[in-house]
PDB file of C-alpha atoms in Angstrom:
ATOM      1  CA  UNK A   1     -30.009  -6.851  16.026  1.00  0.00           C
ATOM      2  CA  UNK A   2     -26.661  -8.513  17.223  1.00  0.00           C
ATOM      3  CA  UNK A   3     -24.159  -6.227  18.823  1.00  0.00           C
ATOM      4  CA  UNK A   4     -20.568  -6.260  19.081  1.00  0.00           C
ATOM      5  CA  UNK A   5     -17.490  -4.772  21.656  1.00  0.00           C
ATOM      6  CA  UNK A   6     -15.196  -3.329  19.170  1.00  0.00           C
ATOM      7  CA  UNK A   7     -12.460  -4.612  21.728  1.00  0.00           C
ATOM      8  CA  UNK A   8     -13.070  -8.189  19.610  1.00  0.00           C
ATOM      9  CA  UNK A   9     -12.198  -7.345  16.213  1.00  0.00           C
ATOM     10  CA  UNK A  10      -8.445  -6.180  17.658  1.00  0.00           C
ATOM     11  CA  UNK A  11      -5.234  -8.701  16.670  1.00  0.00           C
ATOM     12  CA  UNK A  12      -2.019  -8.382  17.372  1.00  0.00           C
ATOM     13  CA  UNK A  13       1.103  -7.317  15.120  1.00  0.00           C
ATOM     14  CA  UNK A  14       3.724  -9.028  16.124  1.00  0.00           C
ATOM     15  CA  UNK A  15       3.918 -10.615  12.790  1.00  0.00           C
ATOM     16  CA  UNK A  16       3.442  -8.372  10.947  1.00  0.00           C
ATOM     17  CA  UNK A  17       5.639  -7.540   7.711  1.00  0.00           C
ATOM     18  CA  UNK A  18       5.857  -5.390   5.610  1.00  0.00           C
ATOM     19  CA  UNK A  19       7.397  -2.014   5.299  1.00  0.00           C
ATOM     20  CA  UNK A  20       5.036   1.487   6.512  1.00  0.00           C
ATOM     21  CA  UNK A  21       5.662   4.887   5.197  1.00  0.00           C
ATOM     22  CA  UNK A  22       4.319   7.655   7.945  1.00  0.00           C
ATOM     23  CA  UNK A  23       4.314  10.765   5.752  1.00  0.00           C
ATOM     24  CA  UNK A  24       2.967  13.386   8.648  1.00  0.00           C
ATOM     25  CA  UNK A  25       2.658  12.328  12.452  1.00  0.00           C
ATOM     26  CA  UNK A  26       0.283  14.722  13.745  1.00  0.00           C
ATOM     27  CA  UNK A  27      -2.401  13.734  16.500  1.00  0.00           C
ATOM     28  CA  UNK A  28      -3.314  11.236  14.241  1.00  0.00           C
ATOM     29  CA  UNK A  29      -1.219   9.667  12.645  1.00  0.00           C
ATOM     30  CA  UNK A  30       0.780   9.287  15.902  1.00  0.00           C
ATOM     31  CA  UNK A  31      -2.589   7.972  17.189  1.00  0.00           C
ATOM     32  CA  UNK A  32      -2.819   5.504  15.313  1.00  0.00           C
ATOM     33  CA  UNK A  33       1.193   5.466  15.273  1.00  0.00           C
ATOM     34  CA  UNK A  34       0.852   4.354  19.208  1.00  0.00           C
ATOM     35  CA  UNK A  35      -2.021   1.579  18.632  1.00  0.00           C
ATOM     36  CA  UNK A  36       0.165  -0.225  16.524  1.00  0.00           C
ATOM     37  CA  UNK A  37       3.672  -0.492  18.494  1.00  0.00           C
ATOM     38  CA  UNK A  38       1.321  -1.714  21.229  1.00  0.00           C
ATOM     39  CA  UNK A  39      -0.376  -4.198  19.138  1.00  0.00           C
ATOM     40  CA  UNK A  40       3.401  -5.600  18.642  1.00  0.00           C
ATOM     41  CA  UNK A  41       4.670  -3.978  15.986  1.00  0.00           C
ATOM     42  CA  UNK A  42       8.770  -3.764  15.372  1.00  0.00           C
ATOM     43  CA  UNK A  43       9.492  -0.302  15.482  1.00  0.00           C
ATOM     44  CA  UNK A  44      11.848  -0.920  12.580  1.00  0.00           C
ATOM     45  CA  UNK A  45       8.584  -1.637  10.101  1.00  0.00           C
ATOM     46  CA  UNK A  46       8.173   2.004  10.568  1.00  0.00           C
ATOM     47  CA  UNK A  47       9.811   4.965   8.382  1.00  0.00           C
ATOM     48  CA  UNK A  48       8.313   8.875   9.222  1.00  0.00           C
ATOM     49  CA  UNK A  49       8.347  11.463   7.132  1.00  0.00           C
ATOM     50  CA  UNK A  50       7.535  14.684   9.243  1.00  0.00           C
ATOM     51  CA  UNK A  51       9.848  17.963  10.201  1.00  0.00           C
ATOM     52  CA  UNK A  52       7.697  18.946  13.436  1.00  0.00           C
ATOM     53  CA  UNK A  53       8.886  14.835  14.444  1.00  0.00           C
ATOM     54  CA  UNK A  54      12.606  14.364  15.701  1.00  0.00           C
ATOM     55  CA  UNK A  55      12.239  11.630  16.981  1.00  0.00           C
ATOM     56  CA  UNK A  56       9.548   9.103  18.495  1.00  0.00           C
ATOM     57  CA  UNK A  57      10.007   5.138  19.390  1.00  0.00           C
ATOM     58  CA  UNK A  58      13.726   4.340  19.588  1.00  0.00           C
ATOM     59  CA  UNK A  59      13.972   2.120  16.037  1.00  0.00           C
ATOM     60  CA  UNK A  60      12.197   3.775  14.278  1.00  0.00           C
ATOM     61  CA  UNK A  61      13.187   6.044  11.331  1.00  0.00           C
ATOM     62  CA  UNK A  62      11.864   9.421  11.203  1.00  0.00           C
ATOM     63  CA  UNK A  63      12.931  11.708   8.205  1.00  0.00           C
ATOM     64  CA  UNK A  64      12.372  15.613   6.864  1.00  0.00           C
ATOM     65  CA  UNK A  65      11.081  14.492   3.836  1.00  0.00           C
ATOM     66  CA  UNK A  66      10.534  11.462   1.360  1.00  0.00           C
ATOM     67  CA  UNK A  67      13.432   9.038   1.177  1.00  0.00           C
ATOM     68  CA  UNK A  68      15.394   7.843  -1.915  1.00  0.00           C
ATOM     69  CA  UNK A  69      12.996   4.726  -2.329  1.00  0.00           C
ATOM     70  CA  UNK A  70      10.124   3.399  -0.455  1.00  0.00           C
ATOM     71  CA  UNK A  71      10.667  -0.448  -0.412  1.00  0.00           C
ATOM     72  CA  UNK A  72       8.733  -2.616  -2.714  1.00  0.00           C
ATOM     73  CA  UNK A  73       5.406  -4.061  -0.351  1.00  0.00           C
ATOM     74  CA  UNK A  74       5.228  -0.738   1.353  1.00  0.00           C
ATOM     75  CA  UNK A  75       2.526   0.900   3.196  1.00  0.00           C
ATOM     76  CA  UNK A  76       2.474   4.314   2.788  1.00  0.00           C
ATOM     77  CA  UNK A  77      -0.537   6.907   5.244  1.00  0.00           C
ATOM     78  CA  UNK A  78      -1.039  10.539   4.171  1.00  0.00           C
ATOM     79  CA  UNK A  79      -1.527  12.030   7.237  1.00  0.00           C
ATOM     80  CA  UNK A  80      -0.682  15.453   6.374  1.00  0.00           C
ATOM     81  CA  UNK A  81      -3.363  18.215   6.030  1.00  0.00           C
ATOM     82  CA  UNK A  82      -5.371  18.097   2.450  1.00  0.00           C
ATOM     83  CA  UNK A  83      -3.687  21.841   1.295  1.00  0.00           C
ATOM     84  CA  UNK A  84      -0.276  20.104   1.174  1.00  0.00           C
ATOM     85  CA  UNK A  85      -0.810  16.872  -0.799  1.00  0.00           C
ATOM     86  CA  UNK A  86       0.661  18.794  -3.862  1.00  0.00           C
ATOM     87  CA  UNK A  87       3.751  19.658  -2.935  1.00  0.00           C
ATOM     88  CA  UNK A  88       4.504  16.049  -2.075  1.00  0.00           C
ATOM     89  CA  UNK A  89       2.105  13.738  -4.678  1.00  0.00           C
ATOM     90  CA  UNK A  90       4.726  14.358  -7.644  1.00  0.00           C
ATOM     91  CA  UNK A  91       7.021  13.132  -5.783  1.00  0.00           C
ATOM     92  CA  UNK A  92       5.995  10.393  -4.379  1.00  0.00           C
ATOM     93  CA  UNK A  93       4.161   8.994  -7.328  1.00  0.00           C
ATOM     94  CA  UNK A  94       7.485   8.870  -8.289  1.00  0.00           C
ATOM     95  CA  UNK A  95       8.527   6.827  -5.468  1.00  0.00           C
ATOM     96  CA  UNK A  96       5.875   4.003  -5.705  1.00  0.00           C
ATOM     97  CA  UNK A  97       6.846   0.542  -6.809  1.00  0.00           C
ATOM     98  CA  UNK A  98       6.938  -2.778  -5.898  1.00  0.00           C
ATOM     99  CA  UNK A  99       3.330  -2.920  -4.039  1.00  0.00           C
ATOM    100  CA  UNK A 100       2.766   0.005  -3.009  1.00  0.00           C
ATOM    101  CA  UNK A 101      -0.756   0.544  -1.518  1.00  0.00           C
ATOM    102  CA  UNK A 102      -1.597   4.547  -0.154  1.00  0.00           C
ATOM    103  CA  UNK A 103      -4.069   5.048   3.090  1.00  0.00           C
ATOM    104  CA  UNK A 104      -5.544   9.031   2.504  1.00  0.00           C
ATOM    105  CA  UNK A 105      -5.979  10.337   5.521  1.00  0.00           C
ATOM    106  CA  UNK A 106      -6.637  13.435   3.979  1.00  0.00           C
ATOM    107  CA  UNK A 107      -9.912  15.068   5.734  1.00  0.00           C
ATOM    108  CA  UNK A 108     -11.748  15.791   1.609  1.00  0.00           C
ATOM    109  CA  UNK A 109      -9.745  14.222  -0.768  1.00  0.00           C
ATOM    110  CA  UNK A 110     -11.701  11.587  -2.533  1.00  0.00           C
ATOM    111  CA  UNK A 111     -10.495   7.910  -4.535  1.00  0.00           C
ATOM    112  CA  UNK A 112     -10.764   9.872  -7.447  1.00  0.00           C
ATOM    113  CA  UNK A 113      -8.546  12.843  -6.982  1.00  0.00           C
ATOM    114  CA  UNK A 114      -5.419  10.516  -4.834  1.00  0.00           C
ATOM    115  CA  UNK A 115      -5.914   7.798  -8.050  1.00  0.00           C
ATOM    116  CA  UNK A 116      -5.631  10.182 -10.415  1.00  0.00           C
ATOM    117  CA  UNK A 117      -2.583  12.017  -8.330  1.00  0.00           C
ATOM    118  CA  UNK A 118      -1.158   8.199  -7.618  1.00  0.00           C
ATOM    119  CA  UNK A 119      -1.472   6.075 -11.227  1.00  0.00           C
ATOM    120  CA  UNK A 120       1.313   4.544  -9.198  1.00  0.00           C
ATOM    121  CA  UNK A 121      -0.004   2.794  -6.010  1.00  0.00           C
ATOM    122  CA  UNK A 122      -1.739   0.371  -6.535  1.00  0.00           C
ATOM    123  CA  UNK A 123      -4.400   0.649  -4.354  1.00  0.00           C
ATOM    124  CA  UNK A 124      -6.068   3.474  -2.004  1.00  0.00           C
ATOM    125  CA  UNK A 125      -7.588   3.144   0.798  1.00  0.00           C
ATOM    126  CA  UNK A 126      -8.977   6.691   1.826  1.00  0.00           C
ATOM    127  CA  UNK A 127     -10.436   6.682   5.730  1.00  0.00           C
ATOM    128  CA  UNK A 128     -11.910   9.098   8.567  1.00  0.00           C
ATOM    129  CA  UNK A 129     -10.551   6.936  11.681  1.00  0.00           C
ATOM    130  CA  UNK A 130     -11.682   9.070  15.849  1.00  0.00           C
ATOM    131  CA  UNK A 131      -9.069   9.566  18.490  1.00  0.00           C
ATOM    132  CA  UNK A 132     -10.376   6.749  20.362  1.00  0.00           C
ATOM    133  CA  UNK A 133      -7.999   4.787  17.893  1.00  0.00           C
ATOM    134  CA  UNK A 134      -5.959   4.961  20.018  1.00  0.00           C
ATOM    135  CA  UNK A 135      -6.687   2.637  22.891  1.00  0.00           C
ATOM    136  CA  UNK A 136      -8.521   0.387  20.276  1.00  0.00           C
ATOM    137  CA  UNK A 137     -11.956   1.584  21.129  1.00  0.00           C
ATOM    138  CA  UNK A 138     -12.493   3.625  17.954  1.00  0.00           C
ATOM    139  CA  UNK A 139     -13.854   3.605  14.006  1.00  0.00           C
ATOM    140  CA  UNK A 140     -12.392   4.071  11.163  1.00  0.00           C
ATOM    141  CA  UNK A 141     -14.846   5.025   8.245  1.00  0.00           C
ATOM    142  CA  UNK A 142     -12.863   3.420   5.044  1.00  0.00           C
ATOM    143  CA  UNK A 143     -13.285   3.643   1.154  1.00  0.00           C
ATOM    144  CA  UNK A 144     -11.620   2.317  -0.764  1.00  0.00           C
ATOM    145  CA  UNK A 145     -11.352   1.994  -5.196  1.00  0.00           C
ATOM    146  CA  UNK A 146     -10.844  -1.745  -4.866  1.00  0.00           C
ATOM    147  CA  UNK A 147     -11.581  -5.595  -3.530  1.00  0.00           C
ATOM    148  CA  UNK A 148     -10.733  -4.948   0.351  1.00  0.00           C
ATOM    149  CA  UNK A 149      -7.279  -5.286   1.351  1.00  0.00           C
ATOM    150  CA  UNK A 150      -7.058  -8.367   3.533  1.00  0.00           C
ATOM    151  CA  UNK A 151      -3.230  -7.176   4.627  1.00  0.00           C
ATOM    152  CA  UNK A 152      -4.718  -3.200   5.456  1.00  0.00           C
ATOM    153  CA  UNK A 153      -7.358  -5.284   7.311  1.00  0.00           C
ATOM    154  CA  UNK A 154      -5.196  -6.781   9.303  1.00  0.00           C
ATOM    155  CA  UNK A 155      -3.754  -2.910   9.705  1.00  0.00           C
ATOM    156  CA  UNK A 156      -6.600  -1.885  11.150  1.00  0.00           C
ATOM    157  CA  UNK A 157      -8.474  -4.228  13.188  1.00  0.00           C
ATOM    158  CA  UNK A 158      -6.178  -3.295  16.464  1.00  0.00           C
ATOM    159  CA  UNK A 159      -7.949   0.270  16.221  1.00  0.00           C
ATOM    160  CA  UNK A 160     -11.183  -0.646  16.966  1.00  0.00           C
ATOM    161  CA  UNK A 161     -14.226  -1.004  14.449  1.00  0.00           C
ATOM    162  CA  UNK A 162     -13.305  -0.872  10.774  1.00  0.00           C
ATOM    163  CA  UNK A 163     -17.115   0.454   8.563  1.00  0.00           C
ATOM    164  CA  UNK A 164     -16.258   0.030   5.100  1.00  0.00           C
ATOM    165  CA  UNK A 165     -19.078   2.951   2.988  1.00  0.00           C
ATOM    166  CA  UNK A 166     -21.237   1.594   0.441  1.00  0.00           C
ATOM    167  CA  UNK A 167     -20.582   5.105  -1.191  1.00  0.00           C
ATOM    168  CA  UNK A 168     -17.963   7.817  -0.529  1.00  0.00           C
ATOM    169  CA  UNK A 169     -20.587  10.301  -1.024  1.00  0.00           C
ATOM    170  CA  UNK A 170     -21.032   9.227   2.858  1.00  0.00           C
ATOM    171  CA  UNK A 171     -18.486  10.486   4.287  1.00  0.00           C
ATOM    172  CA  UNK A 172     -19.060  13.492   5.200  1.00  0.00           C
ATOM    173  CA  UNK A 173     -22.220  11.979   7.322  1.00  0.00           C
ATOM    174  CA  UNK A 174     -19.660   9.096   8.717  1.00  0.00           C
ATOM    175  CA  UNK A 175     -17.222  11.720   9.569  1.00  0.00           C
ATOM    176  CA  UNK A 176     -19.851  14.510  11.516  1.00  0.00           C
ATOM    177  CA  UNK A 177     -21.395  10.631  13.248  1.00  0.00           C
ATOM    178  CA  UNK A 178     -18.165   8.273  14.540  1.00  0.00           C
ATOM    179  CA  UNK A 179     -15.536  11.600  14.098  1.00  0.00           C
ATOM    180  CA  UNK A 180     -16.487  13.830  15.380  1.00  0.00           C
ATOM    181  CA  UNK A 181     -19.443  12.326  17.726  1.00  0.00           C
ATOM    182  CA  UNK A 182     -17.316  11.947  20.747  1.00  0.00           C
ATOM    183  CA  UNK A 183     -17.264  15.733  21.306  1.00  0.00           C
ATOM    184  CA  UNK A 184     -20.567  15.712  21.312  1.00  0.00           C
ATOM    185  CA  UNK A 185     -20.737  12.641  24.068  1.00  0.00           C
ATOM    186  CA  UNK A 186     -18.391  15.354  25.830  1.00  0.00           C
ATOM    187  CA  UNK A 187     -20.919  17.348  25.734  1.00  0.00           C
ATOM    188  CA  UNK A 188     -22.885  15.357  26.851  1.00  0.00           C
ATOM    189  CA  UNK A 189     -21.769  14.094  29.814  1.00  0.00           C
ATOM    190  CA  UNK A 190     -20.801  17.172  31.127  1.00  0.00           C
ATOM    191  CA  UNK A 191     -24.215  18.347  29.993  1.00  0.00           C
ATOM    192  CA  UNK A 192     -25.541  15.633  32.631  1.00  0.00           C
ATOM    193  CA  UNK A 193     -23.011  16.668  35.298  1.00  0.00           C
ATOM    194  CA  UNK A 194     -23.385  20.425  34.996  1.00  0.00           C
ATOM    195  CA  UNK A 195     -28.107  19.060  35.480  1.00  0.00           C
ATOM    196  CA  UNK A 196     -27.138  17.484  38.405  1.00  0.00           C
ATOM    197  CA  UNK A 197     -25.381  20.033  39.592  1.00  0.00           C
ATOM    198  CA  UNK A 198     -27.822  22.486  39.204  1.00  0.00           C
ATOM    199  CA  UNK A 199     -30.146  20.068  40.600  1.00  0.00           C
ATOM    200  CA  UNK A 200     -27.937  19.916  44.358  1.00  0.00           C
ATOM    201  CA  UNK A 201     -25.381  17.808  43.145  1.00  0.00           C
ATOM    202  CA  UNK A 202     -21.440  19.395  44.590  1.00  0.00           C
ATOM    203  CA  UNK A 203     -20.152  19.805  41.059  1.00  0.00           C
ATOM    204  CA  UNK A 204     -17.001  17.298  41.618  1.00  0.00           C
ATOM    205  CA  UNK A 205     -20.234  14.928  42.765  1.00  0.00           C
ATOM    206  CA  UNK A 206     -21.810  15.025  39.976  1.00  0.00           C
ATOM    207  CA  UNK A 207     -19.242  14.442  37.364  1.00  0.00           C
ATOM    208  CA  UNK A 208     -17.504  11.248  38.439  1.00  0.00           C
ATOM    209  CA  UNK A 209     -20.677  10.713  38.198  1.00  0.00           C
ATOM    210  CA  UNK A 210     -21.555  11.645  34.940  1.00  0.00           C
ATOM    211  CA  UNK A 211     -17.950  10.410  33.274  1.00  0.00           C
ATOM    212  CA  UNK A 212     -18.434   6.811  35.174  1.00  0.00           C
ATOM    213  CA  UNK A 213     -22.707   6.008  34.517  1.00  0.00           C
ATOM    214  CA  UNK A 214     -21.840   6.748  30.704  1.00  0.00           C
ATOM    215  CA  UNK A 215     -18.740   4.744  30.223  1.00  0.00           C
ATOM    216  CA  UNK A 216     -20.830   1.863  31.593  1.00  0.00           C
ATOM    217  CA  UNK A 217     -24.066   2.567  29.641  1.00  0.00           C
ATOM    218  CA  UNK A 218     -21.682   2.050  26.301  1.00  0.00           C
ATOM    219  CA  UNK A 219     -19.507  -0.542  27.919  1.00  0.00           C
ATOM    220  CA  UNK A 220     -22.571  -1.949  29.187  1.00  0.00           C
ATOM    221  CA  UNK A 221     -24.423  -1.236  25.607  1.00  0.00           C
ATOM    222  CA  UNK A 222     -20.887  -2.504  22.952  1.00  0.00           C
ATOM    223  CA  UNK A 223     -21.342  -6.134  24.398  1.00  0.00           C
ATOM    224  CA  UNK A 224     -25.211  -6.835  24.460  1.00  0.00           C
ATOM    225  CA  UNK A 225     -27.350  -8.374  22.413  1.00  0.00           C
ATOM    226  CA  UNK A 226     -30.530  -5.280  22.600  1.00  0.00           C
ATOM    227  CA  UNK A 227     -30.248  -2.453  20.484  1.00  0.00           C
ATOM    228  CA  UNK A 228     -29.788   0.422  23.145  1.00  0.00           C
ATOM    229  CA  UNK A 229     -33.280   1.380  22.797  1.00  0.00           C
ATOM    230  CA  UNK A 230     -34.818  -1.758  24.109  1.00  0.00           C
ATOM    231  CA  UNK A 231     -31.601  -1.250  26.927  1.00  0.00           C
ATOM    232  CA  UNK A 232     -33.431   1.773  28.070  1.00  0.00           C
ATOM    233  CA  UNK A 233     -36.439   0.421  28.362  1.00  0.00           C
ATOM    234  CA  UNK A 234     -35.726  -2.941  29.546  1.00  0.00           C
ATOM    235  CA  UNK A 235     -34.701  -0.274  32.794  1.00  0.00           C
ATOM    236  CA  UNK A 236     -37.780   1.889  32.429  1.00  0.00           C
ATOM    237  CA  UNK A 237     -40.574   0.751  35.167  1.00  0.00           C
ATOM    238  CA  UNK A 238     -43.940   2.337  33.689  1.00  0.00           C
ATOM    239  CA  UNK A 239     -44.435   5.607  36.455  1.00  0.00           C
ATOM    240  CA  UNK A 240     -40.536   4.757  37.296  1.00  0.00           C
ATOM    241  CA  UNK A 241     -37.976   7.294  37.585  1.00  0.00           C
ATOM    242  CA  UNK A 242     -35.935   6.698  34.777  1.00  0.00           C
ATOM    243  CA  UNK A 243     -39.772   6.026  32.359  1.00  0.00           C
ATOM    244  CA  UNK A 244     -40.420   9.809  33.553  1.00  0.00           C
ATOM    245  CA  UNK A 245     -37.005  11.143  32.734  1.00  0.00           C
ATOM    246  CA  UNK A 246     -37.737   9.087  29.044  1.00  0.00           C
ATOM    247  CA  UNK A 247     -40.502  10.958  28.947  1.00  0.00           C
ATOM    248  CA  UNK A 248     -39.268  14.543  28.581  1.00  0.00           C
ATOM    249  CA  UNK A 249     -36.426  13.526  26.289  1.00  0.00           C
ATOM    250  CA  UNK A 250     -39.292  11.383  24.041  1.00  0.00           C
ATOM    251  CA  UNK A 251     -41.412  13.970  23.675  1.00  0.00           C
ATOM    252  CA  UNK A 252     -41.643  15.930  20.261  1.00  0.00           C
ATOM    253  CA  UNK A 253     -38.287  13.448  19.378  1.00  0.00           C
ATOM    254  CA  UNK A 254     -36.004  16.916  21.023  1.00  0.00           C
ATOM    255  CA  UNK A 255     -33.234  14.233  21.734  1.00  0.00           C
ATOM    256  CA  UNK A 256     -33.689  13.292  18.029  1.00  0.00           C
ATOM    257  CA  UNK A 257     -34.344  16.527  16.843  1.00  0.00           C
ATOM    258  CA  UNK A 258     -31.132  18.153  18.326  1.00  0.00           C
ATOM    259  CA  UNK A 259     -28.872  15.573  17.427  1.00  0.00           C
ATOM    260  CA  UNK A 260     -31.231  15.411  13.457  1.00  0.00           C
ATOM    261  CA  UNK A 261     -29.512  19.599  13.856  1.00  0.00           C
ATOM    262  CA  UNK A 262     -26.056  18.260  14.860  1.00  0.00           C
ATOM    263  CA  UNK A 263     -25.118  16.139  12.500  1.00  0.00           C
ATOM    264  CA  UNK A 264     -26.667  18.047   9.940  1.00  0.00           C
ATOM    265  CA  UNK A 265     -24.287  20.811  10.482  1.00  0.00           C
ATOM    266  CA  UNK A 266     -21.593  19.341  10.914  1.00  0.00           C
ATOM    267  CA  UNK A 267     -21.862  17.557   7.698  1.00  0.00           C
ATOM    268  CA  UNK A 268     -22.254  20.819   5.715  1.00  0.00           C
ATOM    269  CA  UNK A 269     -20.373  21.980   7.093  1.00  0.00           C
ATOM    270  CA  UNK A 270     -17.750  18.756   5.446  1.00  0.00           C
ATOM    271  CA  UNK A 271     -19.215  19.377   2.171  1.00  0.00           C
ATOM    272  CA  UNK A 272     -17.969  23.162   2.595  1.00  0.00           C
ATOM    273  CA  UNK A 273     -14.084  22.793   3.536  1.00  0.00           C
ATOM    274  CA  UNK A 274     -14.074  19.126   1.062  1.00  0.00           C
ATOM    275  CA  UNK A 275     -15.087  21.965  -1.541  1.00  0.00           C
ATOM    276  CA  UNK A 276     -12.250  24.474  -0.309  1.00  0.00           C
ATOM    277  CA  UNK A 277     -10.006  21.892   0.112  1.00  0.00           C
ATOM    278  CA  UNK A 278     -10.060  20.837  -4.333  1.00  0.00           C
ATOM    279  CA  UNK A 279     -10.819  24.425  -5.317  1.00  0.00           C
ATOM    280  CA  UNK A 280      -7.074  25.556  -3.429  1.00  0.00           C
TER     281      UNK A 280
END
């Protein structure tokens, strides 16, 4: 199966001509905005509503409350905490007009609830990005109530791999994999370094080697037409060092079982948090 480097999807936003309104500009929304600006988006196209962000890039209109009007054709990215949505949904809906599309990165709020709260939006897309979107190497899970919007696709492309989900029910598991996944990879890097240190390498040297080994392997995998399992077998000579190490990881599917338990725990917690948000 052919694989794809996420950077293949990166495009320029230098010619982007639609207004953008960000409601909330915390870690995730701020990372998305920073990547868009790095990709050529003009700050003059952007308006931000966030009392905690008194100043951003020069040229961006930063406000502490919703504007008096939203320009026709605006794409609105809602990045506030889910429990804050009820407080702004009514005033926001009253301002939506002229082809406004709403993108939501609020965890746990399904498209149906968003549509009920924002009936004036011409389109609603639920997103789940991860933090590597800041460098264009992220994953953005999407679920739309209708057909994919080409301009939304252009806007998301610079962030990395954009993956549409066939069912909104897959959001918790997809989030466990791609949203929580970077933390698990960081833990694997740390574990490789700790193991090497226990066996005799200095801590600092083991940390450097583990980090670059994972970075190089991930980069090679993203650019290869081979599946990762085949790549592992390709470097594992029968009876050699790599093969003996793989035998330990593969015994009784211990690595797969561990990661299955890890993703299950994260997925189930996501479902619990979503239920709590809906019942709040």
